[in-house]
Short mmCIF file of C-alpha atoms in Angstrom, two decimals:
data_model
loop_
_atom_site.label_atom_id
_atom_site.label_comp_id
_atom_site.label_asym_id
_atom_site.label_seq_id
_atom_site.Cartn_x
_atom_site.Cartn_y
_atom_site.Cartn_z
CA MET A 20 120.86 172.34 27.27
CA GLY A 21 123.67 173.58 25.05
CA SER A 22 125.89 170.61 25.85
CA LEU A 23 123.29 168.27 24.36
CA PHE A 24 124.00 169.61 20.91
CA TRP A 25 127.79 169.32 20.64
CA GLY A 26 127.29 166.61 18.06
CA TYR A 27 125.78 169.20 15.71
CA PHE A 28 128.83 171.47 15.71
CA PRO A 29 130.96 171.42 12.56
CA ASP A 30 134.46 170.07 13.08
CA ASP A 31 136.05 173.46 12.35
CA SER A 32 133.84 175.44 14.75
CA PRO A 33 135.61 177.27 17.61
CA ARG A 34 133.25 175.90 20.21
CA ARG A 35 135.74 174.08 22.42
CA SER A 36 138.53 176.64 22.31
CA SER A 37 136.42 179.73 22.89
CA VAL A 38 136.77 181.19 26.39
CA ALA A 39 133.41 182.94 25.99
CA GLN A 40 131.75 179.65 25.05
CA VAL A 41 133.20 177.87 28.08
CA GLY A 42 132.20 180.79 30.33
CA THR A 43 128.60 180.75 29.17
CA GLN A 44 128.44 176.97 29.55
CA VAL A 45 129.67 177.26 33.16
CA LEU A 46 127.16 180.04 33.88
CA ASP A 47 124.38 178.02 32.25
CA VAL A 48 125.16 174.95 34.35
CA ARG A 49 125.38 176.98 37.58
CA CYS A 50 122.00 178.61 36.94
CA HIS A 51 120.48 175.28 35.93
CA GLY A 52 121.64 173.84 39.25
CA PHE A 53 118.84 175.72 41.03
CA LEU A 54 116.13 174.10 38.92
CA LEU A 55 115.90 170.49 40.13
CA PRO A 56 116.16 171.27 43.88
CA SER A 57 113.39 173.84 43.42
CA VAL A 58 111.23 171.36 41.51
CA GLN A 59 111.78 168.62 44.09
CA THR A 60 110.89 170.94 46.97
CA HIS A 61 107.83 172.17 45.13
CA LEU A 62 106.67 168.59 44.47
CA ALA A 63 107.22 167.57 48.09
CA LYS A 64 105.19 170.48 49.48
CA TRP A 65 102.54 170.95 46.80
CA THR A 66 101.57 167.45 45.68
CA PRO A 67 98.70 165.45 47.24
CA LEU A 68 100.12 162.24 48.71
CA GLN A 69 97.81 159.93 46.75
CA GLU A 70 98.89 161.57 43.48
CA ARG A 71 102.59 161.89 44.21
CA ASN A 72 104.01 159.07 42.05
CA ARG A 73 102.06 160.11 38.98
CA THR A 74 102.72 163.79 39.51
CA ILE A 75 106.45 163.26 39.87
CA ALA A 76 106.47 161.06 36.77
CA ILE A 77 104.56 163.62 34.70
CA VAL A 78 106.59 166.61 35.88
CA LEU A 79 110.06 165.08 35.62
CA SER A 80 109.27 163.37 32.33
CA GLY A 81 109.14 166.89 30.93
CA THR A 82 112.92 166.74 30.61
CA GLN A 83 112.57 163.68 28.39
CA PHE A 84 109.77 165.28 26.40
CA GLY A 85 111.89 168.38 25.86
CA THR A 86 114.78 166.25 24.63
CA VAL A 87 112.48 164.25 22.34
CA LEU A 88 111.06 167.45 20.88
CA THR A 89 114.35 169.30 20.58
CA MET A 90 116.74 166.68 19.21
CA PRO A 91 115.13 166.30 15.75
CA ILE A 92 114.52 170.05 15.51
CA ALA A 93 118.14 170.72 16.47
CA GLY A 94 119.31 168.56 13.59
CA TYR A 95 117.29 170.57 11.08
CA LEU A 96 118.31 173.89 12.64
CA ALA A 97 121.99 172.95 12.46
CA ALA A 98 121.60 172.04 8.79
CA SER A 99 119.60 175.22 8.04
CA PRO A 100 121.04 178.52 6.73
CA TRP A 101 121.06 179.83 10.32
CA GLY A 102 123.51 177.09 11.35
CA TRP A 103 124.22 175.62 14.80
CA PRO A 104 123.93 178.94 16.73
CA SER A 105 120.18 178.93 16.03
CA ILE A 106 119.84 175.89 18.33
CA PHE A 107 120.95 177.95 21.31
CA TYR A 108 118.84 180.97 20.42
CA CYS A 109 115.66 178.92 19.96
CA THR A 110 116.02 176.76 23.08
CA GLY A 111 117.02 179.76 25.20
CA LEU A 112 114.02 181.76 23.99
CA CYS A 113 111.69 178.85 24.79
CA GLY A 114 113.03 178.77 28.34
CA VAL A 115 112.38 182.48 28.83
CA LEU A 116 108.85 182.26 27.41
CA TRP A 117 108.00 179.24 29.58
CA SER A 118 109.22 181.06 32.69
CA VAL A 119 106.77 183.88 31.96
CA VAL A 120 103.91 181.40 31.48
CA TRP A 121 104.82 179.63 34.74
CA LEU A 122 104.63 182.87 36.74
CA PHE A 123 101.01 183.41 35.75
CA VAL A 124 99.44 179.95 35.54
CA ALA A 125 101.46 177.71 37.91
CA ILE A 126 98.83 177.12 40.61
CA SER A 127 95.35 178.59 40.91
CA ASP A 128 93.78 179.61 44.25
CA ARG A 129 91.41 176.64 44.02
CA GLU A 130 94.26 174.20 43.49
CA ARG A 131 96.19 175.78 46.34
CA GLU A 132 93.35 175.29 48.80
CA TYR A 133 92.88 171.67 47.72
CA ILE A 134 96.57 170.85 48.09
CA ILE A 135 96.79 172.46 51.54
CA THR A 136 93.89 170.33 52.80
CA THR A 137 95.56 167.10 51.63
CA ARG A 138 99.08 167.72 52.90
CA ILE A 139 100.45 165.44 55.62
CA GLY A 140 103.34 166.22 57.95
CA SER A 141 103.56 169.83 56.80
CA SER A 142 103.57 172.86 59.04
CA SER A 143 102.83 176.51 58.37
CA HIS A 144 105.54 177.34 60.92
CA SER A 145 108.31 175.51 59.06
CA GLN A 146 109.89 178.77 57.93
CA GLY A 147 110.93 179.45 61.51
CA MET A 148 112.45 176.03 62.12
CA LYS A 149 116.22 175.60 62.19
CA THR A 150 117.81 173.35 59.61
CA PRO A 151 119.62 170.45 61.37
CA TRP A 152 122.76 170.70 59.24
CA ARG A 153 124.92 168.53 61.53
CA HIS A 154 122.42 165.66 61.48
CA ILE A 155 122.00 165.99 57.72
CA LEU A 156 125.73 165.97 56.99
CA THR A 157 126.35 162.97 59.26
CA SER A 158 123.39 160.95 58.00
CA ARG A 159 124.32 157.73 56.18
CA PRO A 160 121.05 157.68 54.16
CA VAL A 161 121.77 161.23 52.96
CA TRP A 162 125.26 160.28 51.78
CA ALA A 163 123.94 157.08 50.18
CA LEU A 164 121.31 159.05 48.26
CA THR A 165 123.90 161.67 47.28
CA ALA A 166 126.27 159.01 45.91
CA ALA A 167 123.46 157.25 44.03
CA HIS A 168 122.12 160.52 42.62
CA PHE A 169 125.58 161.70 41.53
CA SER A 170 126.44 158.37 39.90
CA PHE A 171 123.12 158.17 38.10
CA ASN A 172 123.32 161.69 36.70
CA TRP A 173 126.95 161.22 35.66
CA GLY A 174 126.03 158.19 33.56
CA LYS A 175 122.74 159.53 32.23
CA TRP A 176 124.02 162.91 31.09
CA THR A 177 127.19 161.42 29.64
CA LEU A 178 124.96 159.19 27.51
CA ILE A 179 122.62 161.98 26.44
CA THR A 180 125.29 164.65 25.97
CA GLU A 181 127.62 162.51 23.86
CA LEU A 182 124.94 160.60 21.96
CA SER A 183 124.87 162.91 18.95
CA SER A 184 128.67 163.03 18.71
CA PHE A 185 128.86 159.25 19.06
CA LEU A 186 126.37 158.60 16.26
CA ARG A 187 128.03 161.14 14.02
CA HIS A 188 131.72 160.34 14.49
CA VAL A 189 131.58 156.59 15.13
CA TYR A 190 128.80 155.54 12.73
CA GLY A 191 128.80 158.49 10.34
CA TYR A 192 125.11 159.45 10.57
CA ASP A 193 124.32 162.76 8.90
CA ILE A 194 123.00 165.60 11.06
CA LYS A 195 119.31 165.18 10.16
CA SER A 196 119.33 161.41 10.74
CA ASN A 197 121.43 162.00 13.84
CA GLY A 198 118.71 164.20 15.32
CA LEU A 199 115.99 161.62 14.76
CA LEU A 200 118.08 158.77 16.16
CA SER A 201 119.15 160.86 19.16
CA ALA A 202 115.48 161.40 19.98
CA LEU A 203 114.73 157.65 20.05
CA PRO A 204 116.20 156.88 23.54
CA PRO A 205 114.35 159.78 25.24
CA VAL A 206 111.09 158.70 23.54
CA CYS A 207 111.45 155.23 25.01
CA CYS A 208 112.43 156.70 28.37
CA LEU A 209 109.31 158.86 28.32
CA LEU A 210 107.16 155.78 27.73
CA MET A 211 108.95 153.86 30.48
CA VAL A 212 108.29 156.70 32.92
CA LEU A 213 104.57 156.06 32.50
CA VAL A 214 105.04 152.30 32.82
CA PHE A 215 107.12 152.61 36.00
CA SER A 216 104.74 155.14 37.56
CA TYR A 217 101.65 152.97 37.19
CA ILE A 218 103.48 149.82 38.31
CA ALA A 219 104.84 151.66 41.36
CA ASP A 220 101.42 153.05 42.26
CA PHE A 221 99.84 149.60 41.88
CA ILE A 222 102.49 147.87 44.03
CA ASN A 223 102.28 150.54 46.72
CA MET A 224 98.49 150.49 46.74
CA LYS A 225 98.33 146.68 47.06
CA GLU A 226 101.25 146.66 49.53
CA PHE A 227 102.87 143.62 47.94
CA ILE A 228 106.23 144.82 49.28
CA SER A 229 107.37 147.67 51.49
CA LEU A 230 107.74 151.17 50.08
CA THR A 231 111.46 151.11 50.81
CA LEU A 232 111.99 147.84 48.94
CA SER A 233 109.87 149.09 46.03
CA ARG A 234 112.09 152.14 45.67
CA LYS A 235 115.30 150.13 45.98
CA ILE A 236 114.12 147.78 43.21
CA SER A 237 113.29 150.71 40.92
CA ASN A 238 116.69 152.28 41.56
CA SER A 239 118.50 148.99 40.97
CA ILE A 240 116.74 148.37 37.66
CA ALA A 241 117.53 151.90 36.51
CA GLN A 242 121.17 152.08 37.58
CA TRP A 243 122.36 148.50 37.03
CA GLY A 244 120.35 148.09 33.84
CA SER A 245 121.75 151.23 32.22
CA ALA A 246 125.29 150.41 33.42
CA ILE A 247 125.17 146.90 31.92
CA GLY A 248 123.85 148.29 28.63
CA LEU A 249 126.60 150.90 28.48
CA CYS A 250 129.38 148.41 29.29
CA THR A 251 128.04 145.99 26.64
CA MET A 252 128.47 148.69 23.98
CA ALA A 253 132.23 148.24 24.18
CA PHE A 254 131.81 144.82 22.53
CA VAL A 255 129.38 145.92 19.81
CA SER A 256 130.40 147.06 16.34
CA ASN A 257 127.03 146.97 14.58
CA PRO A 258 125.35 150.42 14.51
CA THR A 259 121.83 148.99 14.92
CA SER A 260 122.89 147.01 18.01
CA ALA A 261 124.59 150.11 19.43
CA VAL A 262 121.46 152.23 19.01
CA ILE A 263 119.33 149.49 20.61
CA LEU A 264 121.68 149.26 23.60
CA LEU A 265 121.73 153.04 24.01
CA THR A 266 117.96 153.15 23.81
CA VAL A 267 117.51 150.43 26.41
CA SER A 268 120.12 151.98 28.71
CA ILE A 269 118.48 155.41 28.69
CA ALA A 270 114.93 154.02 28.82
CA LEU A 271 115.69 152.05 31.99
CA THR A 272 116.82 155.24 33.77
CA ALA A 273 113.11 156.09 34.11
CA GLY A 274 113.07 153.89 37.20
CA VAL A 275 114.89 156.45 39.34
CA LEU A 276 111.90 158.81 39.27
CA HIS A 277 110.12 156.42 41.62
CA GLY A 278 113.20 155.18 43.43
#
């Protein structure tokens, strides 16, 4: 999360030249790398099929909600007497506290029994099965998904990470205003997650189109829409238009949760 707040650093801070800072950023990213695969596996194994779209939308929209909540607060923390380091202390402490809560209230015994009875294509003997690494590594769909996932995350996190710096250095927004404006795109993305989830559930339930085509359409809207919005920014000089384009670009990325 630390990289999201580079826009709040003062120009004379040693953040980019500090070896310790770079080391902790690398360690943070490496540890964070375990999170999404764990969440995806958990959702695949512990989500009733008829609730999967909505569950995925609710769970993964937590990243947007966290950004929405944190961006304005980060602006005030950076401008406070505690300065920009307080952003890292507060967000890091929240992560530790939430991990403790998760350990105790993640899934109740009643929920566990219900989920087990609704699972399809799952086996209690899966732990003993061999992973078909050769077939996975030579699978065209796997490589296509990997390329799409990498490209999407590259664009999305570049937008989110550099948003604060962009608003501050290009358009001169002060830190407090910067925080509120930086929260606008994730707010819209959070709303679009709900819109996409209900549309996807409705289309799949009515079987207007195949599930594969539905997912391809969602991915295309998310990736092409955000790419077009980002490219258009190169021809925009008005700050209001730039913020609108950024907001639309990030909001459209909600489509990948169902794609």
